């Protein structure tokens, strides 16, 4: 294996971003077949998690909760509605679209919990280690997001 003598000596294996990327991909790959059996993709699963936890939610609030744009949420909600897991309705303020679980969507939660527990088991981490890792990642995301400077005109 050749090593470069030019530049600052950046190494892939030393990059936090790559470790996070690889871990994320591994977790999503572990979820994929389990969720697929239930008719969900991983991004749809995230939408459903938010709805199970928060109840009826406006599309723009759902997007903010998942740190996505409303235009990224809309196709996910479209597919979830087609599958019979959610419904959409306009609020009194017609600009606001509310997303609600159907009975089928509510009943899916118990089945998804089994899939989620299977993935947790695959991590090999105990409850305390999982909670610590989750908190570290949330803190990291918050610090990095806080440091991002919004572009000015």
Tab-separated table of C-alpha atoms in Angstrom, residues 35-150:
chain	number	residue	atom	x	y	z
A	35	UNK	CA	-38.546	-2.593	7.653
A	36	UNK	CA	-39.012	-3.843	4.086
A	37	UNK	CA	-41.055	-6.760	5.417
A	38	UNK	CA	-43.368	-4.180	6.998
A	39	UNK	CA	-43.654	-2.022	3.882
A	40	UNK	CA	-41.403	0.789	5.083
A	41	UNK	CA	-38.169	2.338	3.940
A	42	UNK	CA	-35.779	3.760	6.523
A	43	UNK	CA	-36.757	7.417	5.822
A	44	UNK	CA	-40.443	6.450	6.069
A	45	UNK	CA	-39.656	4.745	9.384
A	46	UNK	CA	-38.285	8.043	10.708
A	47	UNK	CA	-41.504	9.833	9.704
A	48	UNK	CA	-43.557	7.144	11.415
A	49	UNK	CA	-41.419	7.383	14.588
A	50	UNK	CA	-42.117	11.107	14.767
A	51	UNK	CA	-45.855	10.555	14.274
A	52	UNK	CA	-46.031	7.751	16.858
A	53	UNK	CA	-44.333	10.019	19.350
A	54	UNK	CA	-45.872	13.398	18.508
A	55	UNK	CA	-49.279	12.552	17.032
A	56	UNK	CA	-50.886	14.701	14.335
A	57	UNK	CA	-48.175	16.968	12.947
A	58	UNK	CA	-47.968	19.689	10.302
A	59	UNK	CA	-45.708	18.812	7.368
A	60	UNK	CA	-43.395	21.751	8.074
A	61	UNK	CA	-43.080	20.702	11.749
A	62	UNK	CA	-42.394	17.113	10.701
A	63	UNK	CA	-39.671	18.363	8.366
A	64	UNK	CA	-38.101	20.433	11.151
A	65	UNK	CA	-38.283	17.491	13.579
A	66	UNK	CA	-36.452	15.249	11.108
A	67	UNK	CA	-34.062	18.014	10.060
A	68	UNK	CA	-35.259	17.835	6.453
A	69	UNK	CA	-36.969	20.226	4.076
A	70	UNK	CA	-40.717	20.126	3.502
A	71	UNK	CA	-40.001	19.131	-0.098
A	72	UNK	CA	-38.078	16.072	1.171
A	73	UNK	CA	-40.916	15.063	3.523
A	74	UNK	CA	-43.716	15.348	0.950
A	75	UNK	CA	-42.766	12.284	-1.157
A	76	UNK	CA	-42.299	10.223	2.013
A	77	UNK	CA	-45.758	11.203	3.242
A	78	UNK	CA	-47.171	10.536	-0.256
A	79	UNK	CA	-45.914	6.940	-0.122
A	80	UNK	CA	-47.036	6.445	3.472
A	81	UNK	CA	-50.492	7.692	2.541
A	82	UNK	CA	-50.632	5.375	-0.487
A	83	UNK	CA	-49.672	2.479	1.804
A	84	UNK	CA	-52.537	3.400	4.134
A	85	UNK	CA	-50.356	4.337	7.125
A	86	UNK	CA	-51.178	8.069	7.250
A	87	UNK	CA	-53.720	10.602	6.076
A	88	UNK	CA	-53.304	14.263	5.226
A	89	UNK	CA	-55.758	17.105	5.769
A	90	UNK	CA	-55.626	20.871	5.539
A	91	UNK	CA	-55.783	22.803	8.794
A	92	UNK	CA	-58.051	25.822	9.301
A	93	UNK	CA	-55.130	27.800	7.907
A	94	UNK	CA	-55.226	26.208	4.443
A	95	UNK	CA	-51.463	26.650	4.018
A	96	UNK	CA	-50.854	24.035	6.722
A	97	UNK	CA	-51.091	20.337	5.869
A	98	UNK	CA	-51.529	18.001	8.837
A	99	UNK	CA	-50.345	14.395	8.803
A	100	UNK	CA	-52.088	11.838	11.014
A	101	UNK	CA	-51.696	8.112	11.559
A	102	UNK	CA	-54.406	5.773	10.354
A	103	UNK	CA	-55.419	2.794	12.465
A	104	UNK	CA	-53.172	0.667	10.222
A	105	UNK	CA	-50.303	3.069	10.887
A	106	UNK	CA	-50.888	2.952	14.641
A	107	UNK	CA	-50.949	-0.862	14.619
A	108	UNK	CA	-47.637	-0.946	12.749
A	109	UNK	CA	-45.801	0.482	15.763
A	110	UNK	CA	-45.667	-2.835	17.650
A	111	UNK	CA	-44.256	-4.647	14.614
A	112	UNK	CA	-41.647	-1.952	14.041
A	113	UNK	CA	-40.647	-2.143	17.712
A	114	UNK	CA	-39.627	-5.771	17.134
A	115	UNK	CA	-37.446	-4.727	14.171
A	116	UNK	CA	-35.936	-1.876	16.167
A	117	UNK	CA	-35.065	-4.211	19.036
A	118	UNK	CA	-33.398	-6.631	16.605
A	119	UNK	CA	-31.145	-3.829	15.355
A	120	UNK	CA	-30.346	-2.735	18.910
A	121	UNK	CA	-29.290	-6.312	19.706
A	122	UNK	CA	-26.989	-6.329	16.680
A	123	UNK	CA	-25.099	-3.323	18.050
A	124	UNK	CA	-23.904	-5.392	20.988
A	125	UNK	CA	-24.288	-2.325	23.205
A	126	UNK	CA	-26.058	-2.300	26.539
A	127	UNK	CA	-28.799	0.156	27.442
A	128	UNK	CA	-26.448	2.589	29.220
A	129	UNK	CA	-23.842	2.502	26.401
A	130	UNK	CA	-26.565	3.108	23.800
A	131	UNK	CA	-27.939	6.048	25.777
A	132	UNK	CA	-24.434	7.516	26.185
A	133	UNK	CA	-23.643	7.081	22.480
A	134	UNK	CA	-26.949	8.663	21.462
A	135	UNK	CA	-26.303	11.636	23.734
A	136	UNK	CA	-22.736	12.061	22.459
A	137	UNK	CA	-24.000	12.070	18.869
A	138	UNK	CA	-26.789	14.553	19.668
A	139	UNK	CA	-24.287	16.817	21.406
A	140	UNK	CA	-21.880	16.540	18.484
A	141	UNK	CA	-24.619	17.354	15.979
A	142	UNK	CA	-25.659	20.350	18.047
A	143	UNK	CA	-22.113	21.684	18.333
A	144	UNK	CA	-21.419	21.292	14.635
A	145	UNK	CA	-24.792	22.796	13.650
A	146	UNK	CA	-24.213	25.734	16.031
A	147	UNK	CA	-20.907	26.459	14.331
A	148	UNK	CA	-22.369	26.599	10.840
A	149	UNK	CA	-22.498	30.179	9.727
A	150	UNK	CA	-25.573	31.113	7.726
